[in-house]
Amino acid sequence: MPVLVDGEAVVYESAIINEYLEEKYPAVPLMPEDPFKRSRARIWIDYCNTRVQRAGGNIAHDYQVEKSKEELSQYLETLDREMRDREYIAGDYSLADITYIPFFCRLERYQAKIGNDLPHVRAWMDRLLSRPVVRGTP
Ligand SMILES: N[C@@H](CCC(=O)N[C@@H](CS)C(=O)NCC(=O)O)C(=O)O
């Protein structure tokens, strides 16, 4: 369970931790300024956490594996359609992209493959994983 302890502040839930850090350190903005674009970023953050990571977590924890694999492949197909004409999922690089990085780093754990059948997700994943800060994270 991800928990951030920042002095007296104890923050949990990964999406809430990310927003806490975004608000605390505004010098590097990682959410769009425009309210509609912010809502798109939040939609894809929610999609990752309530669908992609939920299905992946089920698979990793040996719960409803076949059903979850089927769901996960549908979610990835949806993402592939979304990413067809995009470099990042919600405009510029944002917390929405960052939310998917742990999933892409742990594909084996989720018994998932991002192959040639998902070319747009694959290109997006490669783009994210090749960022220096991601490559430098153990
Ligand atoms: N919604 C929580 C999820 C916390 C969490 O890490 N859940 C575990 C189960 S305790 C999980 O299934 N993670 C996926 C995995 O095991 O790879 C968050 O985003 O902070």
PDB file of C-alpha atoms and ligand atoms in Angstrom:
ATOM      1  CA  MET A   1       0.000   0.000   0.000  1.00  0.00           C
ATOM      2  CA  PRO A   2       1.749   3.238  -1.077  1.00  0.00           C
ATOM      3  CA  VAL A   3       1.998   5.754   1.788  1.00  0.00           C
ATOM      4  CA  LEU A   4       3.838   9.089   1.819  1.00  0.00           C
ATOM      5  CA  VAL A   5       4.981  10.446   5.176  1.00  0.00           C
ATOM      6  CA  ASP A   6       5.930  14.114   4.773  1.00  0.00           C
ATOM      7  CA  GLY A   7       6.660  15.556   8.200  1.00  0.00           C
ATOM      8  CA  GLU A   8       3.348  15.486  10.046  1.00  0.00           C
ATOM      9  CA  ALA A   9       1.423  14.634   6.865  1.00  0.00           C
ATOM     10  CA  VAL A  10       0.546  11.015   6.121  1.00  0.00           C
ATOM     11  CA  VAL A  11      -0.916  10.621   2.633  1.00  0.00           C
ATOM     12  CA  TYR A  12      -2.109   7.398   1.035  1.00  0.00           C
ATOM     13  CA  GLU A  13      -3.662   6.190  -2.255  1.00  0.00           C
ATOM     14  CA  SER A  14      -1.180   6.623  -5.082  1.00  0.00           C
ATOM     15  CA  ALA A  15      -3.327   9.066  -7.101  1.00  0.00           C
ATOM     16  CA  ILE A  16      -3.817  11.250  -4.009  1.00  0.00           C
ATOM     17  CA  ILE A  17      -0.089  11.115  -3.214  1.00  0.00           C
ATOM     18  CA  ASN A  18       0.674  12.252  -6.778  1.00  0.00           C
ATOM     19  CA  GLU A  19      -1.764  15.164  -6.508  1.00  0.00           C
ATOM     20  CA  TYR A  20      -0.332  16.118  -3.100  1.00  0.00           C
ATOM     21  CA  LEU A  21       3.175  16.287  -4.603  1.00  0.00           C
ATOM     22  CA  GLU A  22       1.868  18.163  -7.655  1.00  0.00           C
ATOM     23  CA  GLU A  23       0.294  20.808  -5.421  1.00  0.00           C
ATOM     24  CA  LYS A  24       3.231  20.986  -3.034  1.00  0.00           C
ATOM     25  CA  TYR A  25       5.841  21.382  -5.792  1.00  0.00           C
ATOM     26  CA  PRO A  26       4.226  23.588  -8.469  1.00  0.00           C
ATOM     27  CA  ALA A  27       7.554  24.528 -10.097  1.00  0.00           C
ATOM     28  CA  VAL A  28       7.279  21.483 -12.375  1.00  0.00           C
ATOM     29  CA  PRO A  29       3.605  21.335 -13.404  1.00  0.00           C
ATOM     30  CA  LEU A  30       2.431  17.825 -14.229  1.00  0.00           C
ATOM     31  CA  MET A  31      -1.264  18.566 -14.747  1.00  0.00           C
ATOM     32  CA  PRO A  32      -2.776  20.630 -17.583  1.00  0.00           C
ATOM     33  CA  GLU A  33      -3.895  24.154 -16.685  1.00  0.00           C
ATOM     34  CA  ASP A  34      -7.177  24.008 -18.569  1.00  0.00           C
ATOM     35  CA  PRO A  35     -10.047  22.511 -16.473  1.00  0.00           C
ATOM     36  CA  PHE A  36     -11.342  20.347 -19.319  1.00  0.00           C
ATOM     37  CA  LYS A  37      -7.856  18.998 -20.043  1.00  0.00           C
ATOM     38  CA  ARG A  38      -7.413  18.381 -16.307  1.00  0.00           C
ATOM     39  CA  SER A  39     -10.606  16.358 -16.341  1.00  0.00           C
ATOM     40  CA  ARG A  40      -9.236  14.248 -19.234  1.00  0.00           C
ATOM     41  CA  ALA A  41      -6.047  13.599 -17.272  1.00  0.00           C
ATOM     42  CA  ARG A  42      -8.125  12.527 -14.258  1.00  0.00           C
ATOM     43  CA  ILE A  43     -10.268  10.238 -16.404  1.00  0.00           C
ATOM     44  CA  TRP A  44      -7.157   8.341 -17.576  1.00  0.00           C
ATOM     45  CA  ILE A  45      -5.714   8.260 -14.052  1.00  0.00           C
ATOM     46  CA  ASP A  46      -8.968   6.702 -12.862  1.00  0.00           C
ATOM     47  CA  TYR A  47      -8.958   4.304 -15.828  1.00  0.00           C
ATOM     48  CA  CYS A  48      -5.516   3.053 -14.832  1.00  0.00           C
ATOM     49  CA  ASN A  49      -6.278   2.661 -11.156  1.00  0.00           C
ATOM     50  CA  THR A  50      -9.807   1.271 -11.275  1.00  0.00           C
ATOM     51  CA  ARG A  51      -9.451  -0.892 -14.403  1.00  0.00           C
ATOM     52  CA  VAL A  52      -5.912  -1.613 -15.628  1.00  0.00           C
ATOM     53  CA  GLN A  53      -4.264  -1.918 -12.197  1.00  0.00           C
ATOM     54  CA  ARG A  54      -7.281  -3.650 -10.670  1.00  0.00           C
ATOM     55  CA  ALA A  55      -7.217  -6.359 -13.366  1.00  0.00           C
ATOM     56  CA  GLY A  56      -3.413  -6.589 -13.141  1.00  0.00           C
ATOM     57  CA  GLY A  57      -3.570  -6.812  -9.336  1.00  0.00           C
ATOM     58  CA  ASN A  58      -6.120  -9.634  -9.570  1.00  0.00           C
ATOM     59  CA  ILE A  59      -3.814 -11.558 -11.922  1.00  0.00           C
ATOM     60  CA  ALA A  60      -0.754 -10.958  -9.727  1.00  0.00           C
ATOM     61  CA  HIS A  61      -2.682 -12.117  -6.663  1.00  0.00           C
ATOM     62  CA  ASP A  62      -4.119 -15.174  -8.434  1.00  0.00           C
ATOM     63  CA  TYR A  63      -7.736 -13.979  -8.198  1.00  0.00           C
ATOM     64  CA  GLN A  64     -10.191 -14.440 -11.099  1.00  0.00           C
ATOM     65  CA  VAL A  65      -7.186 -14.764 -13.392  1.00  0.00           C
ATOM     66  CA  GLU A  66      -8.852 -15.721 -16.688  1.00  0.00           C
ATOM     67  CA  LYS A  67     -11.604 -13.102 -16.346  1.00  0.00           C
ATOM     68  CA  SER A  68      -9.070 -10.442 -15.356  1.00  0.00           C
ATOM     69  CA  LYS A  69      -6.777 -11.303 -18.298  1.00  0.00           C
ATOM     70  CA  GLU A  70      -9.721 -10.871 -20.670  1.00  0.00           C
ATOM     71  CA  GLU A  71     -10.611  -7.529 -19.062  1.00  0.00           C
ATOM     72  CA  LEU A  72      -7.007  -6.366 -19.144  1.00  0.00           C
ATOM     73  CA  SER A  73      -6.656  -7.106 -22.844  1.00  0.00           C
ATOM     74  CA  GLN A  74      -9.831  -5.088 -23.532  1.00  0.00           C
ATOM     75  CA  TYR A  75      -8.486  -2.160 -21.504  1.00  0.00           C
ATOM     76  CA  LEU A  76      -5.211  -2.280 -23.426  1.00  0.00           C
ATOM     77  CA  GLU A  77      -7.085  -2.331 -26.742  1.00  0.00           C
ATOM     78  CA  THR A  78      -9.009   0.768 -25.649  1.00  0.00           C
ATOM     79  CA  LEU A  79      -5.736   2.477 -24.727  1.00  0.00           C
ATOM     80  CA  ASP A  80      -4.274   1.498 -28.102  1.00  0.00           C
ATOM     81  CA  ARG A  81      -7.162   3.216 -29.902  1.00  0.00           C
ATOM     82  CA  GLU A  82      -6.795   6.287 -27.679  1.00  0.00           C
ATOM     83  CA  MET A  83      -3.047   6.527 -28.274  1.00  0.00           C
ATOM     84  CA  ARG A  84      -3.311   6.275 -32.075  1.00  0.00           C
ATOM     85  CA  ASP A  85      -2.631   9.965 -32.694  1.00  0.00           C
ATOM     86  CA  ARG A  86      -1.083  10.953 -29.394  1.00  0.00           C
ATOM     87  CA  GLU A  87       2.317  11.217 -27.854  1.00  0.00           C
ATOM     88  CA  TYR A  88       0.970  11.361 -24.295  1.00  0.00           C
ATOM     89  CA  ILE A  89      -2.435  10.343 -23.009  1.00  0.00           C
ATOM     90  CA  ALA A  90      -3.766  13.750 -21.917  1.00  0.00           C
ATOM     91  CA  GLY A  91      -1.916  16.365 -23.977  1.00  0.00           C
ATOM     92  CA  ASP A  92       1.541  17.081 -22.620  1.00  0.00           C
ATOM     93  CA  TYR A  93       3.347  14.585 -20.379  1.00  0.00           C
ATOM     94  CA  SER A  94       1.343  14.545 -17.155  1.00  0.00           C
ATOM     95  CA  LEU A  95       0.384  12.641 -14.013  1.00  0.00           C
ATOM     96  CA  ALA A  96      -1.899  10.588 -16.259  1.00  0.00           C
ATOM     97  CA  ASP A  97       1.104   9.112 -18.118  1.00  0.00           C
ATOM     98  CA  ILE A  98       3.032   8.701 -14.873  1.00  0.00           C
ATOM     99  CA  THR A  99       0.189   6.644 -13.408  1.00  0.00           C
ATOM    100  CA  TYR A 100       0.740   3.942 -16.061  1.00  0.00           C
ATOM    101  CA  ILE A 101       4.533   3.660 -15.619  1.00  0.00           C
ATOM    102  CA  PRO A 102       4.434   1.152 -12.710  1.00  0.00           C
ATOM    103  CA  PHE A 103       2.134  -1.075 -14.764  1.00  0.00           C
ATOM    104  CA  PHE A 104       4.483  -0.956 -17.764  1.00  0.00           C
ATOM    105  CA  CYS A 105       7.457  -1.707 -15.498  1.00  0.00           C
ATOM    106  CA  ARG A 106       5.790  -4.831 -14.113  1.00  0.00           C
ATOM    107  CA  LEU A 107       4.239  -6.469 -17.180  1.00  0.00           C
ATOM    108  CA  GLU A 108       5.617  -9.870 -16.242  1.00  0.00           C
ATOM    109  CA  ARG A 109       3.940  -9.690 -12.845  1.00  0.00           C
ATOM    110  CA  TYR A 110       0.623  -9.025 -14.607  1.00  0.00           C
ATOM    111  CA  GLN A 111       1.254 -11.737 -17.244  1.00  0.00           C
ATOM    112  CA  ALA A 112       0.733  -9.026 -19.875  1.00  0.00           C
ATOM    113  CA  LYS A 113       2.471  -8.534 -23.202  1.00  0.00           C
ATOM    114  CA  ILE A 114       2.500  -5.284 -25.150  1.00  0.00           C
ATOM    115  CA  GLY A 115       3.401  -6.545 -28.610  1.00  0.00           C
ATOM    116  CA  ASN A 116       2.889  -5.570 -32.222  1.00  0.00           C
ATOM    117  CA  ASP A 117      -0.868  -5.978 -31.822  1.00  0.00           C
ATOM    118  CA  LEU A 118      -0.809  -2.869 -29.562  1.00  0.00           C
ATOM    119  CA  PRO A 119       1.575  -0.630 -31.548  1.00  0.00           C
ATOM    120  CA  HIS A 120       0.368   2.677 -30.100  1.00  0.00           C
ATOM    121  CA  VAL A 121       0.502   1.517 -26.482  1.00  0.00           C
ATOM    122  CA  ARG A 122       3.894   0.011 -27.233  1.00  0.00           C
ATOM    123  CA  ALA A 123       5.244   3.318 -28.613  1.00  0.00           C
ATOM    124  CA  TRP A 124       3.771   5.212 -25.637  1.00  0.00           C
ATOM    125  CA  MET A 125       5.250   2.712 -23.164  1.00  0.00           C
ATOM    126  CA  ASP A 126       8.683   2.930 -24.826  1.00  0.00           C
ATOM    127  CA  ARG A 127       8.450   6.738 -24.777  1.00  0.00           C
ATOM    128  CA  LEU A 128       7.674   6.708 -21.031  1.00  0.00           C
ATOM    129  CA  LEU A 129      10.215   4.062 -20.044  1.00  0.00           C
ATOM    130  CA  SER A 130      12.999   5.821 -21.938  1.00  0.00           C
ATOM    131  CA  ARG A 131      12.605   9.050 -19.971  1.00  0.00           C
ATOM    132  CA  PRO A 132      15.806   9.623 -17.963  1.00  0.00           C
ATOM    133  CA  VAL A 133      13.973   9.881 -14.634  1.00  0.00           C
ATOM    134  CA  VAL A 134      12.233   6.549 -15.243  1.00  0.00           C
ATOM    135  CA  ARG A 135      15.438   4.825 -16.386  1.00  0.00           C
ATOM    136  CA  GLY A 136      17.149   6.116 -13.274  1.00  0.00           C
ATOM    137  CA  THR A 137      14.474   4.773 -10.908  1.00  0.00           C
ATOM    138  CA  PRO A 138      15.298   1.353  -9.396  1.00  0.00           C
TER     139      PRO A 138
HETATM  140  N1  LIG B   1      -5.503   1.912  -4.950  1.00  0.00           N
HETATM  141  C1  LIG B   1      -4.281   1.721  -4.216  1.00  0.00           C
HETATM  142  C2  LIG B   1      -3.729   0.332  -4.517  1.00  0.00           C
HETATM  143  C3  LIG B   1      -2.770  -0.111  -3.500  1.00  0.00           C
HETATM  144  C4  LIG B   1      -2.061  -1.432  -3.783  1.00  0.00           C
HETATM  145  O1  LIG B   1      -0.865  -1.429  -3.909  1.00  0.00           O
HETATM  146  N2  LIG B   1      -2.774  -2.548  -3.903  1.00  0.00           N
HETATM  147  C5  LIG B   1      -2.134  -3.837  -4.029  1.00  0.00           C
HETATM  148  C6  LIG B   1      -2.905  -4.827  -3.230  1.00  0.00           C
HETATM  149  S1  LIG B   1      -2.642  -4.586  -1.540  1.00  0.00           S
HETATM  150  C7  LIG B   1      -2.073  -4.338  -5.454  1.00  0.00           C
HETATM  151  O2  LIG B   1      -2.818  -5.168  -5.862  1.00  0.00           O
HETATM  152  N3  LIG B   1      -1.150  -3.846  -6.219  1.00  0.00           N
HETATM  153  C8  LIG B   1      -0.886  -4.373  -7.547  1.00  0.00           C
HETATM  154  C9  LIG B   1       0.195  -5.397  -7.467  1.00  0.00           C
HETATM  155  O3  LIG B   1       0.204  -6.226  -6.550  1.00  0.00           O
HETATM  156  O4  LIG B   1       1.067  -5.405  -8.327  1.00  0.00           O
HETATM  157  C10 LIG B   1      -3.283   2.804  -4.621  1.00  0.00           C
HETATM  158  O5  LIG B   1      -3.210   3.128  -5.801  1.00  0.00           O
HETATM  159  O6  LIG B   1      -2.589   3.304  -3.736  1.00  0.00           O
END
